Amino acid sequence: MPVLSAVWLVFTAAHRLLSGRVYWWNLPDLLPPLAFLGVPLLLAVLGLAARRWFGVALAVGALALGWSCNGVYASALWHRPGPVPADAIRVYSWNTFYWEQSPGAPPDADAFYAHLHAQRADVYLLQEFLYLEPDWSPLPVPDNGRLRTEFPGWHVAISGELVTVSRYPITTHREVDLRPFLERPWPDLPPADTLMPAYYTVKTLRTDLQVGGRALSVYNAHLPVPVVTLPLRDPDTARDALARYDVRQASFRALAVDVAGNDQPILLAGDLNTSPAMGDRRRLPPGLDDANDGLYPYSWQRFGLPLWRLDWAFGKGIEVHRCELVSPQGGSDHRGQLITLTL
């Protein structure tokens, strides 16, 4: 038992050191966050049963070292949010799972828009505003007229797969281009044959909203997954992993630079494809507060199973009163984030 506890402690230490710093650690990055809670607890219980005190100590050390990776927020046990002011702003952030064309299900635009309207949001931050070709290449949504029809008089900003819909005026919008922040040149970014070049080069869309007499900067983000069975562009798996790592790190850098030069109140929300176990979180811009108020806020689910958090919301210069996770009603594999805030 002490040997197993020692192995897990060494692994946890290596994970804390390497995650988010080297691309070849991307597979351990996919470990479920709850493993950093469940494994050391199991080892500690087994050690107690066997009276192997040294093994118990090692397991407890691994539990403490990996606590920030397990996705559990113990503060939710004693934190109770206060009342929501009447003038609070409702923001709904959601990975739509390829708009209403969810793979494996027939398109159902009526149900899709009914879900959006049911959130009664003032601002919508939507990701995966795209369709897919048979080889999983992105395609623009053939007709976005339905979106504007469903939200008459609202303000819309679109960049690649990212769309922000606001009942407040959008004074400016900016694509946060990741290419200037890449560590290595990738001539195929974007691919010459793509119909959605911004899908590859813009993973964050910033919109500045006029809310009453004040400004609010909203960042709508969707980062690529760190590893996937289908290559980003290159058939070589190792090279694909390196490309994804570069794109993810460049996305974080681009976002951090933009936020650093922004003195307005900020909301950053979206699918970061980053679990609580991943060291990439240290790349987030400093000064942003996590809006979560749940004990174990999982946003990703597959096969009917609750998994872990991939979608995040952060604020600066705002007060978040609620951050609720909303069931997609079968329309996506991500739960939406309904964020209630005031400036």
Tab-separated table of C-alpha atoms in Angstrom:
chain	number	residue	atom	x	y	z
A	1	MET	CA	0.000	0.000	0.000
A	2	PRO	CA	2.739	2.571	0.719
A	3	VAL	CA	4.132	1.858	-2.756
A	4	LEU	CA	0.818	2.693	-4.436
A	5	SER	CA	0.461	5.823	-2.332
A	6	ALA	CA	4.000	6.875	-3.235
A	7	VAL	CA	3.340	6.305	-6.947
A	8	TRP	CA	0.199	8.425	-6.812
A	9	LEU	CA	1.979	11.153	-4.872
A	10	VAL	CA	4.772	11.265	-7.472
A	11	PHE	CA	2.211	11.334	-10.289
A	12	THR	CA	0.305	14.176	-8.629
A	13	ALA	CA	3.499	16.168	-8.174
A	14	ALA	CA	4.463	15.584	-11.817
A	15	HIS	CA	1.000	16.646	-12.939
A	16	ARG	CA	1.147	19.872	-10.943
A	17	LEU	CA	4.577	20.584	-12.432
A	18	LEU	CA	3.991	19.611	-16.082
A	19	SER	CA	0.310	20.192	-16.839
A	20	GLY	CA	-0.082	23.199	-19.110
A	21	ARG	CA	3.660	23.579	-19.531
A	22	VAL	CA	4.569	20.789	-21.987
A	23	TYR	CA	2.451	19.461	-24.825
A	24	TRP	CA	3.338	15.797	-24.239
A	25	TRP	CA	1.447	15.826	-20.931
A	26	ASN	CA	-1.853	16.276	-22.782
A	27	LEU	CA	-3.057	12.711	-22.179
A	28	PRO	CA	-2.680	12.821	-18.367
A	29	ASP	CA	-4.474	16.181	-18.598
A	30	LEU	CA	-7.595	14.277	-19.645
A	31	LEU	CA	-7.781	12.430	-16.323
A	32	PRO	CA	-11.137	13.029	-14.602
A	33	PRO	CA	-10.661	15.712	-11.937
A	34	LEU	CA	-12.393	13.609	-9.283
A	35	ALA	CA	-9.524	11.112	-9.564
A	36	PHE	CA	-7.443	13.577	-7.533
A	37	LEU	CA	-10.010	13.217	-4.763
A	38	GLY	CA	-11.113	9.586	-5.089
A	39	VAL	CA	-7.763	7.849	-5.586
A	40	PRO	CA	-5.939	9.279	-2.537
A	41	LEU	CA	-9.037	8.831	-0.367
A	42	LEU	CA	-9.254	5.182	-1.400
A	43	LEU	CA	-5.536	4.677	-0.729
A	44	ALA	CA	-5.891	6.343	2.673
A	45	VAL	CA	-8.820	4.116	3.631
A	46	LEU	CA	-6.973	0.993	2.533
A	47	GLY	CA	-3.904	2.133	4.446
A	48	LEU	CA	-5.949	2.698	7.583
A	49	ALA	CA	-7.510	-0.750	7.258
A	50	ALA	CA	-4.052	-2.312	6.886
A	51	ARG	CA	-2.494	-0.064	9.571
A	52	ARG	CA	0.099	1.141	7.089
A	53	TRP	CA	0.537	4.588	8.558
A	54	PHE	CA	3.290	5.700	6.210
A	55	GLY	CA	1.068	4.852	3.242
A	56	VAL	CA	-1.767	6.828	4.823
A	57	ALA	CA	0.514	9.835	5.239
A	58	LEU	CA	1.586	9.635	1.589
A	59	ALA	CA	-2.048	9.408	0.461
A	60	VAL	CA	-3.033	12.411	2.565
A	61	GLY	CA	-0.087	14.331	1.108
A	62	ALA	CA	-1.246	13.477	-2.423
A	63	LEU	CA	-4.785	14.567	-1.531
A	64	ALA	CA	-3.533	17.937	-0.297
A	65	LEU	CA	-1.178	18.425	-3.251
A	66	GLY	CA	-3.878	17.647	-5.800
A	67	TRP	CA	-6.799	19.339	-4.055
A	68	SER	CA	-6.975	22.243	-6.502
A	69	CYS	CA	-7.299	19.731	-9.356
A	70	ASN	CA	-10.353	17.806	-8.162
A	71	GLY	CA	-13.098	20.258	-9.197
A	72	VAL	CA	-14.700	20.373	-5.740
A	73	TYR	CA	-15.375	23.801	-4.214
A	74	ALA	CA	-15.823	23.221	-0.501
A	75	SER	CA	-16.665	26.901	0.065
A	76	ALA	CA	-20.083	26.210	-1.464
A	77	LEU	CA	-20.980	24.352	1.744
A	78	TRP	CA	-21.073	27.578	3.734
A	79	HIS	CA	-21.448	30.275	1.078
A	80	ARG	CA	-24.991	31.467	0.516
A	81	PRO	CA	-25.565	33.981	-2.302
A	82	GLY	CA	-27.595	37.050	-1.448
A	83	PRO	CA	-30.702	38.365	-3.206
A	84	VAL	CA	-30.487	39.317	-6.872
A	85	PRO	CA	-31.081	43.035	-7.531
A	86	ALA	CA	-33.937	43.944	-9.838
A	87	ASP	CA	-31.594	45.589	-12.332
A	88	ALA	CA	-29.294	42.561	-12.638
A	89	ILE	CA	-28.099	41.480	-16.084
A	90	ARG	CA	-28.721	37.906	-17.226
A	91	VAL	CA	-26.064	36.369	-19.478
A	92	TYR	CA	-26.401	32.907	-21.007
A	93	SER	CA	-23.206	31.221	-22.213
A	94	TRP	CA	-23.585	27.914	-24.038
A	95	ASN	CA	-21.695	25.558	-26.316
A	96	THR	CA	-24.538	24.750	-28.707
A	97	PHE	CA	-23.019	21.503	-30.080
A	98	TYR	CA	-22.916	22.619	-33.723
A	99	TRP	CA	-25.934	24.908	-33.529
A	100	GLU	CA	-29.192	23.052	-34.186
A	101	GLN	CA	-27.351	20.452	-36.311
A	102	SER	CA	-26.233	18.324	-33.335
A	103	PRO	CA	-24.457	15.211	-34.683
A	104	GLY	CA	-26.543	12.084	-34.298
A	105	ALA	CA	-29.825	13.976	-34.093
A	106	PRO	CA	-32.053	15.590	-36.712
A	107	PRO	CA	-31.917	19.405	-36.826
A	108	ASP	CA	-34.614	20.958	-34.661
A	109	ALA	CA	-34.365	24.717	-34.984
A	110	ASP	CA	-37.662	25.306	-33.164
A	111	ALA	CA	-36.514	23.449	-30.039
A	112	PHE	CA	-33.127	25.154	-30.249
A	113	TYR	CA	-34.539	28.670	-30.231
A	114	ALA	CA	-37.174	27.753	-27.660
A	115	HIS	CA	-34.338	26.750	-25.324
A	116	LEU	CA	-32.591	30.083	-25.865
A	117	HIS	CA	-35.741	32.115	-25.221
A	118	ALA	CA	-36.486	30.081	-22.080
A	119	GLN	CA	-33.357	31.517	-20.428
A	120	ARG	CA	-34.778	35.070	-20.596
A	121	ALA	CA	-31.246	36.396	-20.962
A	122	ASP	CA	-30.173	39.915	-21.834
A	123	VAL	CA	-26.978	38.684	-23.477
A	124	TYR	CA	-26.224	35.357	-25.179
A	125	LEU	CA	-22.666	34.086	-25.629
A	126	LEU	CA	-22.959	31.139	-27.992
A	127	GLN	CA	-20.248	28.846	-29.281
A	128	GLU	CA	-20.120	26.385	-32.196
A	129	PHE	CA	-22.181	28.563	-34.506
A	130	LEU	CA	-21.320	26.243	-37.380
A	131	TYR	CA	-22.203	23.088	-39.248
A	132	LEU	CA	-19.876	20.217	-40.097
A	133	GLU	CA	-18.819	18.519	-43.283
A	134	PRO	CA	-18.552	14.687	-43.292
A	135	ASP	CA	-14.807	15.020	-42.543
A	136	TRP	CA	-15.621	17.313	-39.561
A	137	SER	CA	-14.405	20.455	-41.320
A	138	PRO	CA	-16.360	23.537	-40.183
A	139	LEU	CA	-18.984	25.136	-42.395
A	140	PRO	CA	-20.754	28.470	-41.867
A	141	VAL	CA	-24.384	28.152	-40.831
A	142	PRO	CA	-26.196	28.414	-44.195
A	143	ASP	CA	-28.673	31.059	-43.068
A	144	ASN	CA	-28.314	33.147	-39.934
A	145	GLY	CA	-31.453	35.085	-40.800
A	146	ARG	CA	-33.419	32.929	-38.356
A	147	LEU	CA	-31.184	34.162	-35.518
A	148	ARG	CA	-31.946	37.795	-36.289
A	149	THR	CA	-35.634	37.038	-36.768
A	150	GLU	CA	-35.815	35.378	-33.351
A	151	PHE	CA	-34.181	38.407	-31.712
A	152	PRO	CA	-35.599	41.435	-33.548
A	153	GLY	CA	-33.965	44.695	-32.623
A	154	TRP	CA	-31.152	42.970	-30.765
A	155	HIS	CA	-27.475	43.526	-31.560
A	156	VAL	CA	-25.439	40.675	-33.040
A	157	ALA	CA	-21.670	40.180	-33.416
A	158	ILE	CA	-20.273	37.111	-35.195
A	159	SER	CA	-16.727	35.844	-35.642
A	160	GLY	CA	-16.236	32.350	-37.008
A	161	GLU	CA	-18.060	29.993	-34.656
A	162	LEU	CA	-18.654	32.626	-31.966
A	163	VAL	CA	-21.801	34.729	-31.811
A	164	THR	CA	-22.834	37.280	-29.194
A	165	VAL	CA	-26.453	38.463	-29.113
A	166	SER	CA	-27.282	41.420	-26.878
A	167	ARG	CA	-30.302	43.560	-26.176
A	168	TYR	CA	-27.781	46.217	-25.100
A	169	PRO	CA	-26.025	48.157	-27.866
A	170	ILE	CA	-22.694	46.712	-28.976
A	171	THR	CA	-20.457	49.756	-29.222
A	172	THR	CA	-17.394	47.840	-30.480
A	173	HIS	CA	-16.458	44.260	-31.164
A	174	ARG	CA	-13.028	42.803	-31.686
A	175	GLU	CA	-11.719	39.432	-32.773
A	176	VAL	CA	-8.931	38.365	-30.418
A	177	ASP	CA	-6.542	36.927	-33.016
A	178	LEU	CA	-4.237	34.247	-31.604
A	179	ARG	CA	-1.693	34.156	-34.456
A	180	PRO	CA	0.643	36.896	-33.146
A	181	PHE	CA	1.092	34.845	-29.964
A	182	LEU	CA	2.027	31.466	-31.483
A	183	GLU	CA	5.380	30.021	-30.406
A	184	ARG	CA	5.900	28.323	-33.772
A	185	PRO	CA	4.795	29.210	-37.299
A	186	TRP	CA	1.923	27.098	-38.607
A	187	PRO	CA	1.501	27.937	-42.321
A	188	ASP	CA	-1.738	25.949	-42.406
A	189	LEU	CA	-3.449	28.247	-39.890
A	190	PRO	CA	-5.966	28.894	-41.281
A	191	PRO	CA	-6.138	26.207	-43.983
A	192	ALA	CA	-6.248	27.650	-47.478
A	193	ASP	CA	-9.339	25.629	-48.379
A	194	THR	CA	-11.466	26.502	-45.341
A	195	LEU	CA	-14.746	28.377	-45.600
A	196	MET	CA	-14.352	29.592	-41.980
A	197	PRO	CA	-10.846	31.025	-41.523
A	198	ALA	CA	-11.755	32.735	-38.247
A	199	TYR	CA	-12.649	29.341	-36.766
A	200	TYR	CA	-8.920	28.573	-36.668
A	201	THR	CA	-7.538	31.986	-35.723
A	202	VAL	CA	-10.102	33.558	-33.376
A	203	LYS	CA	-11.082	31.640	-30.254
A	204	THR	CA	-12.327	34.681	-28.330
A	205	LEU	CA	-14.761	37.386	-29.428
A	206	ARG	CA	-14.809	40.591	-27.389
A	207	THR	CA	-17.846	42.834	-27.450
A	208	ASP	CA	-18.193	46.085	-25.524
A	209	LEU	CA	-21.769	46.690	-24.439
A	210	GLN	CA	-23.424	49.929	-23.388
A	211	VAL	CA	-25.431	49.067	-20.275
A	212	GLY	CA	-27.245	52.208	-19.221
A	213	GLY	CA	-24.537	54.809	-19.024
A	214	ARG	CA	-21.733	52.303	-18.396
A	215	ALA	CA	-19.618	49.933	-20.456
A	216	LEU	CA	-19.243	46.175	-19.997
A	217	SER	CA	-16.683	44.127	-21.911
A	218	VAL	CA	-17.867	40.598	-22.633
A	219	TYR	CA	-15.455	37.934	-23.839
A	220	ASN	CA	-17.060	34.952	-25.581
A	221	ALA	CA	-14.489	32.137	-25.699
A	222	HIS	CA	-14.159	28.616	-27.078
A	223	LEU	CA	-10.720	27.003	-26.964
A	224	PRO	CA	-9.825	23.849	-28.907
A	225	VAL	CA	-9.515	20.527	-27.128
A	226	PRO	CA	-5.914	19.583	-26.238
A	227	VAL	CA	-6.061	16.184	-27.922
A	228	VAL	CA	-8.535	14.430	-30.195
A	229	THR	CA	-8.680	11.326	-32.354
A	230	LEU	CA	-9.225	13.479	-35.422
A	231	PRO	CA	-6.177	15.657	-36.165
A	232	LEU	CA	-6.454	19.423	-36.252
A	233	ARG	CA	-4.852	19.436	-39.701
A	234	ASP	CA	-1.830	17.142	-39.639
A	235	PRO	CA	-2.237	13.333	-39.729
A	236	ASP	CA	0.755	12.873	-37.423
A	237	THR	CA	-0.631	12.511	-33.890
A	238	ALA	CA	2.365	13.986	-32.065
A	239	ARG	CA	2.533	16.969	-34.390
A	240	ASP	CA	-1.211	17.485	-34.047
A	241	ALA	CA	-0.851	17.511	-30.258
A	242	LEU	CA	1.899	20.134	-30.543
A	243	ALA	CA	-0.262	22.261	-32.857
A	244	ARG	CA	-3.187	22.102	-30.447
A	245	TYR	CA	-0.931	22.988	-27.543
A	246	ASP	CA	0.413	26.006	-29.439
A	247	VAL	CA	-3.061	27.186	-30.415
A	248	ARG	CA	-4.365	26.832	-26.856
A	249	GLN	CA	-1.407	28.664	-25.321
A	250	ALA	CA	-1.606	31.417	-27.954
A	251	SER	CA	-5.327	31.788	-27.216
A	252	PHE	CA	-4.622	32.277	-23.515
A	253	ARG	CA	-1.835	34.758	-24.249
A	254	ALA	CA	-3.960	36.780	-26.655
A	255	LEU	CA	-6.788	36.905	-24.124
A	256	ALA	CA	-4.465	37.924	-21.283
A	257	VAL	CA	-2.971	40.778	-23.338
A	258	ASP	CA	-6.400	42.097	-24.311
A	259	VAL	CA	-7.727	41.907	-20.752
A	260	ALA	CA	-4.599	43.592	-19.383
A	261	GLY	CA	-5.259	46.611	-21.591
A	262	ASN	CA	-8.949	46.808	-20.698
A	263	ASP	CA	-9.960	48.947	-17.701
A	264	GLN	CA	-13.706	48.353	-18.129
A	265	PRO	CA	-15.766	45.843	-16.138
A	266	ILE	CA	-15.234	42.398	-17.664
A	267	LEU	CA	-17.125	39.133	-18.024
A	268	LEU	CA	-15.288	36.194	-19.589
A	269	ALA	CA	-17.396	33.104	-20.258
A	270	GLY	CA	-17.435	30.123	-22.559
A	271	ASP	CA	-16.184	26.624	-23.240
A	272	LEU	CA	-12.476	26.709	-22.413
A	273	ASN	CA	-12.115	22.934	-22.881
A	274	THR	CA	-10.128	23.101	-19.670
A	275	SER	CA	-10.976	20.937	-16.681
A	276	PRO	CA	-10.163	21.854	-13.064
A	277	ALA	CA	-7.332	19.315	-13.265
A	278	MET	CA	-5.510	21.136	-16.061
A	279	GLY	CA	-2.651	23.516	-15.402
A	280	ASP	CA	-3.745	25.710	-18.301
A	281	ARG	CA	-5.863	27.590	-15.800
A	282	ARG	CA	-2.734	29.420	-14.661
A	283	ARG	CA	-2.682	31.029	-18.123
A	284	LEU	CA	-5.912	32.896	-17.437
A	285	PRO	CA	-5.615	36.673	-17.125
A	286	PRO	CA	-4.846	37.728	-13.539
A	287	GLY	CA	-7.461	39.566	-11.531
A	288	LEU	CA	-10.449	37.570	-12.791
A	289	ASP	CA	-12.717	35.999	-10.166
A	290	ASP	CA	-14.334	32.609	-10.738
A	291	ALA	CA	-18.107	33.064	-10.877
A	292	ASN	CA	-18.884	29.502	-9.774
A	293	ASP	CA	-20.958	29.055	-6.630
A	294	GLY	CA	-21.538	25.283	-6.687
A	295	LEU	CA	-19.973	22.360	-4.834
A	296	TYR	CA	-19.111	20.373	-7.985
A	297	PRO	CA	-20.084	22.435	-11.036
A	298	TYR	CA	-19.915	19.982	-13.908
A	299	SER	CA	-20.814	21.452	-17.294
A	300	TRP	CA	-19.904	18.561	-19.602
A	301	GLN	CA	-21.988	15.413	-19.843
A	302	ARG	CA	-21.901	12.413	-22.141
A	303	PHE	CA	-24.084	9.304	-22.408
A	304	GLY	CA	-26.309	10.736	-19.711
A	305	LEU	CA	-23.427	10.884	-17.226
A	306	PRO	CA	-22.318	14.038	-15.388
A	307	LEU	CA	-18.590	14.402	-15.989
A	308	TRP	CA	-16.703	17.573	-15.137
A	309	ARG	CA	-16.343	21.264	-15.745
A	310	LEU	CA	-15.169	22.529	-19.127
A	311	ASP	CA	-17.194	25.755	-19.253
A	312	TRP	CA	-16.170	28.685	-17.063
A	313	ALA	CA	-17.205	32.208	-16.168
A	314	PHE	CA	-14.993	34.906	-14.650
A	315	GLY	CA	-15.587	38.498	-13.694
A	316	LYS	CA	-13.631	41.660	-12.961
A	317	GLY	CA	-15.251	44.877	-11.804
A	318	ILE	CA	-18.639	43.166	-11.609
A	319	GLU	CA	-20.612	41.354	-8.937
A	320	VAL	CA	-21.874	37.916	-9.905
A	321	HIS	CA	-24.977	37.003	-7.905
A	322	ARG	CA	-25.692	33.620	-9.486
A	323	CYS	CA	-23.976	31.228	-11.878
A	324	GLU	CA	-26.454	28.465	-12.606
A	325	LEU	CA	-25.805	25.482	-14.849
A	326	VAL	CA	-28.766	24.832	-17.134
A	327	SER	CA	-29.735	21.489	-18.657
A	328	PRO	CA	-29.473	21.585	-22.469
A	329	GLN	CA	-32.590	19.392	-22.758
A	330	GLY	CA	-30.775	17.050	-25.114
A	331	GLY	CA	-29.622	19.840	-27.428
A	332	SER	CA	-25.932	19.691	-26.497
A	333	ASP	CA	-23.369	17.760	-24.480
A	334	HIS	CA	-22.682	20.945	-22.492
A	335	ARG	CA	-24.843	22.548	-19.863
A	336	GLY	CA	-25.307	26.269	-20.282
A	337	GLN	CA	-24.127	28.883	-17.795
A	338	LEU	CA	-26.788	31.380	-16.734
A	339	ILE	CA	-24.893	34.221	-15.080
A	340	THR	CA	-26.679	36.981	-13.156
A	341	LEU	CA	-24.546	40.045	-12.469
A	342	THR	CA	-24.478	43.745	-11.741
A	343	LEU	CA	-21.807	46.305	-12.578
